[in-house]
Coordinates of N, CA and C in Angstrom, one line a residue:
X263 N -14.0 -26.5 -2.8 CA -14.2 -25.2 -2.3 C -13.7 -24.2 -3.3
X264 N -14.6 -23.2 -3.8 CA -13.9 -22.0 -4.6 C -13.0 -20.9 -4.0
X265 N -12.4 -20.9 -4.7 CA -11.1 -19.5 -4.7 C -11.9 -18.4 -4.7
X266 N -11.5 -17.4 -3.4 CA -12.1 -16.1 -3.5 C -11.2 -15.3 -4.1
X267 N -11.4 -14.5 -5.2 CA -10.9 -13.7 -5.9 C -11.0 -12.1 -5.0
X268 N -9.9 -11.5 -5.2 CA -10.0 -10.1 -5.0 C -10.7 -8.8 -5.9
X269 N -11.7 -8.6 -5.0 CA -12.6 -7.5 -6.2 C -12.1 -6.7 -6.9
X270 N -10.7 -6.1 -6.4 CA -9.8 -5.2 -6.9 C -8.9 -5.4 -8.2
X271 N -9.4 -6.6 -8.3 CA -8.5 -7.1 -9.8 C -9.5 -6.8 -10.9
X272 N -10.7 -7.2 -10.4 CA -11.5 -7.1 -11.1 C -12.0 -5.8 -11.9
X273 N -12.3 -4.6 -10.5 CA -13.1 -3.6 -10.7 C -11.6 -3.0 -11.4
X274 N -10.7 -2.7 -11.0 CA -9.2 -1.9 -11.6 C -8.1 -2.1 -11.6
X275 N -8.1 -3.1 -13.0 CA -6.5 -4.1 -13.4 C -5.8 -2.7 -13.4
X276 N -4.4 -2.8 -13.2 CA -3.3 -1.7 -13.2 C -2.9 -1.5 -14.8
X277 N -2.7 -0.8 -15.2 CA -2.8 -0.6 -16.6 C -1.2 0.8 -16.6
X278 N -0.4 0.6 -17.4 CA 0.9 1.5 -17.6 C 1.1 1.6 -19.1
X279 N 0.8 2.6 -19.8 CA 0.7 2.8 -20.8 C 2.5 3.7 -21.3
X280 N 2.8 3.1 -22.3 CA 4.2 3.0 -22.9 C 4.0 4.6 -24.0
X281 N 4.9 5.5 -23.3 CA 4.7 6.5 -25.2 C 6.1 6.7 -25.1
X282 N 6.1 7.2 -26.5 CA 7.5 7.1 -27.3 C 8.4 6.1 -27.3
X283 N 8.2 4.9 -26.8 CA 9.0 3.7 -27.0 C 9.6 3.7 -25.5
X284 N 9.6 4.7 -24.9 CA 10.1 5.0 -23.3 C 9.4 4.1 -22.2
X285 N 10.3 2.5 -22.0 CA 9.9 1.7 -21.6 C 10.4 1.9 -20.3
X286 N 12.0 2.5 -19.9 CA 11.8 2.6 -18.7 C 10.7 3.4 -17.4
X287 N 10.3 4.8 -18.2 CA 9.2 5.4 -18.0 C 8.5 4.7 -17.1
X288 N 8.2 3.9 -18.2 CA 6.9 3.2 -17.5 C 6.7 1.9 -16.4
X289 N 8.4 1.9 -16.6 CA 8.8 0.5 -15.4 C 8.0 1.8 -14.6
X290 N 8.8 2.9 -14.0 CA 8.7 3.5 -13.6 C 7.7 3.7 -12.8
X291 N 7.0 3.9 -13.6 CA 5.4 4.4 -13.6 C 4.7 2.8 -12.7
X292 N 4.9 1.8 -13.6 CA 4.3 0.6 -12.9 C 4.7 0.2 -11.3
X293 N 6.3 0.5 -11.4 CA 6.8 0.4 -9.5 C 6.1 1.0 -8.8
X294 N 5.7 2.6 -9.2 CA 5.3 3.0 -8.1 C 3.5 2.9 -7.9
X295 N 3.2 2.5 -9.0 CA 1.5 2.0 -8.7 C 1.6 0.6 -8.1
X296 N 2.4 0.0 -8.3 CA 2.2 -1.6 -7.3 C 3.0 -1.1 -5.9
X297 N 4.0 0.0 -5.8 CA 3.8 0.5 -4.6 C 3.3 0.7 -3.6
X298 N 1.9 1.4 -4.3 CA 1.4 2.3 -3.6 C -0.1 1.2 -3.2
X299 N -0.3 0.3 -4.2 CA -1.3 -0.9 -4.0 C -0.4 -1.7 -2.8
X300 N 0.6 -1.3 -2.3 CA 0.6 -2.6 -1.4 C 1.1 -3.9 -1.8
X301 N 1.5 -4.1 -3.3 CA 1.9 -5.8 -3.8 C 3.3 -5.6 -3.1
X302 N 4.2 -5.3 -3.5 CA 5.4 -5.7 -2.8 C 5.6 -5.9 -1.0
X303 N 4.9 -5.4 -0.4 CA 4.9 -5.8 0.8 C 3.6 -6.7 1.1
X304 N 2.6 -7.3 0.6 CA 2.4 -8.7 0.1 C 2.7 -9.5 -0.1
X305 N 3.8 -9.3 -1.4 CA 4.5 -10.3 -2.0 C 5.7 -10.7 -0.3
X306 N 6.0 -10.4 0.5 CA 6.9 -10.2 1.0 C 6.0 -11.2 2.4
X307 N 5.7 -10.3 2.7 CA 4.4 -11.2 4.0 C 4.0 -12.9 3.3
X308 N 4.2 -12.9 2.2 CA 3.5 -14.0 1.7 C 5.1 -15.0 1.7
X309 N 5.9 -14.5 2.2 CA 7.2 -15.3 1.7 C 7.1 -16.9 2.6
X310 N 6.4 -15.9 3.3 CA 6.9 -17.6 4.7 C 5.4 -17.7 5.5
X311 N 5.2 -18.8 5.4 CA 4.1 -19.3 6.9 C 3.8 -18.2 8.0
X312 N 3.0 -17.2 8.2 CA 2.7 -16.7 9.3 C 1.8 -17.0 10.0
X313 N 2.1 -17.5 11.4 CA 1.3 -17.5 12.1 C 0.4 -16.8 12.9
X314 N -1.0 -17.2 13.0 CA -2.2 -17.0 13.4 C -2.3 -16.2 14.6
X315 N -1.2 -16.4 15.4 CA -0.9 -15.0 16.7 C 0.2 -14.0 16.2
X316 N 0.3 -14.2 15.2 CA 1.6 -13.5 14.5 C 1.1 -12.2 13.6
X317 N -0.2 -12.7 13.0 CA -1.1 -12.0 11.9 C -2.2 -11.5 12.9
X318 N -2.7 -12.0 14.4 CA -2.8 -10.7 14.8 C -2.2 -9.9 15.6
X319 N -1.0 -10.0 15.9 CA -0.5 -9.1 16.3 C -0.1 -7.9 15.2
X320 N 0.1 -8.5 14.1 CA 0.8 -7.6 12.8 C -0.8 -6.8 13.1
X321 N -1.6 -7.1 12.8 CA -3.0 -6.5 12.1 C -2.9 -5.6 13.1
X322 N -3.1 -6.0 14.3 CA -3.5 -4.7 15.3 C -2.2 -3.7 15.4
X323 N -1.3 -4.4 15.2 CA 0.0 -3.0 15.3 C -0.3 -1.9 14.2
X324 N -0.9 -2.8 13.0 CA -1.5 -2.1 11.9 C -2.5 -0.8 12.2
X325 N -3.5 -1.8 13.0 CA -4.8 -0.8 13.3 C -4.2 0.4 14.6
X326 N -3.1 0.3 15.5 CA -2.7 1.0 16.1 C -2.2 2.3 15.1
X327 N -1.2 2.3 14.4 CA -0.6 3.1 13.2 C -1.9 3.6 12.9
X328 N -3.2 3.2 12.1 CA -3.7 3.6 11.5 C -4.6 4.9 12.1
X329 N -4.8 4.2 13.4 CA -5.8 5.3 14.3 C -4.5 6.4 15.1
X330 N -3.6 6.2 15.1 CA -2.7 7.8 15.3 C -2.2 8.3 13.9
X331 N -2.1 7.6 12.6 CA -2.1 8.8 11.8 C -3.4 9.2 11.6
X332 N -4.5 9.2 11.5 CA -5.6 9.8 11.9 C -5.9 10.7 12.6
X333 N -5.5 10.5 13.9 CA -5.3 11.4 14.9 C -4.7 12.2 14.5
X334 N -3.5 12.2 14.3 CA -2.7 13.6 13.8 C -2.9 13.9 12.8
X335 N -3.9 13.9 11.9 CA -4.3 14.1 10.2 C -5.4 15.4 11.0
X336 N -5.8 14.8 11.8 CA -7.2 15.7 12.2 C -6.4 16.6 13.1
X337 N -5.5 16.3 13.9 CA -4.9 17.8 15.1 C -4.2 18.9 14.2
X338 N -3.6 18.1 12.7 CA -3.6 19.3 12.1 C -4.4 20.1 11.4
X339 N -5.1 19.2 11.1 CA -6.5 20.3 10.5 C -7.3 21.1 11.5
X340 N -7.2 20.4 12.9 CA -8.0 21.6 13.7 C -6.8 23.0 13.6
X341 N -5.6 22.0 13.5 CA -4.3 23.7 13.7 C -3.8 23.5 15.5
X342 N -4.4 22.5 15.7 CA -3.7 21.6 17.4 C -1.9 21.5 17.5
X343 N -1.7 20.9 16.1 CA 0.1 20.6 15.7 C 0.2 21.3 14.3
X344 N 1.6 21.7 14.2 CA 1.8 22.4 13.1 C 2.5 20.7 11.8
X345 N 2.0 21.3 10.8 CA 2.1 20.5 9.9 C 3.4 20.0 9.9
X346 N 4.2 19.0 9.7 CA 5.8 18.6 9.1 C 6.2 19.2 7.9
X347 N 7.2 20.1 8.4 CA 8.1 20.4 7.5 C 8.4 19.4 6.5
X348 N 9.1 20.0 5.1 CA 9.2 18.9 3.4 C 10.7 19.0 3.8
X349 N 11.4 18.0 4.0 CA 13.0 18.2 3.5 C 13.5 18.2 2.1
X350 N 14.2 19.1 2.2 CA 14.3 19.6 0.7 C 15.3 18.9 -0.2

């Protein structure tokens, strides 16, 4: 049986480009793109055996989150809720 590869490796390897010899920088820079891709809390889920009522519960708690920030993405743009304050 073949390995299904992820298209996303494919279409846009992560790439962190180093200037001035400023390697922390770009740790930097690399943490927070595999942040924001989701690897570390992958790598994390992937630690142990999850089970098949386990993964859908996670998914749908998922798709629950996903459809109320939505919701409130749009009540503020109608101007329904006032945006969240930035703590400073």
């Amino acid at each position: 049986m073949a390995r299904r590869t992820d298209n996303r490796e494919k279409e846009n390897p992560l790439q962190v480009f180093v200037r001035d010899n400023n390697v922390d920088q770009a740790l930097r820079a690399l943490k927070k793109k595999l942040q924001r891709e989701g690897l570390f809390r992958e790598m994390k889920r992937r630690r142990a055996y999850e089970k098949p009522s386990e993964k859908r519960a996670r998914e749908q708690g998922e798709a629950v989150r996903r459809a109320r920030k939505a919701a409130r993405k749009l009540a503020q743009r109608e101007g329904l809720v006032a945006k969240p304050r930035r703590a400073r």
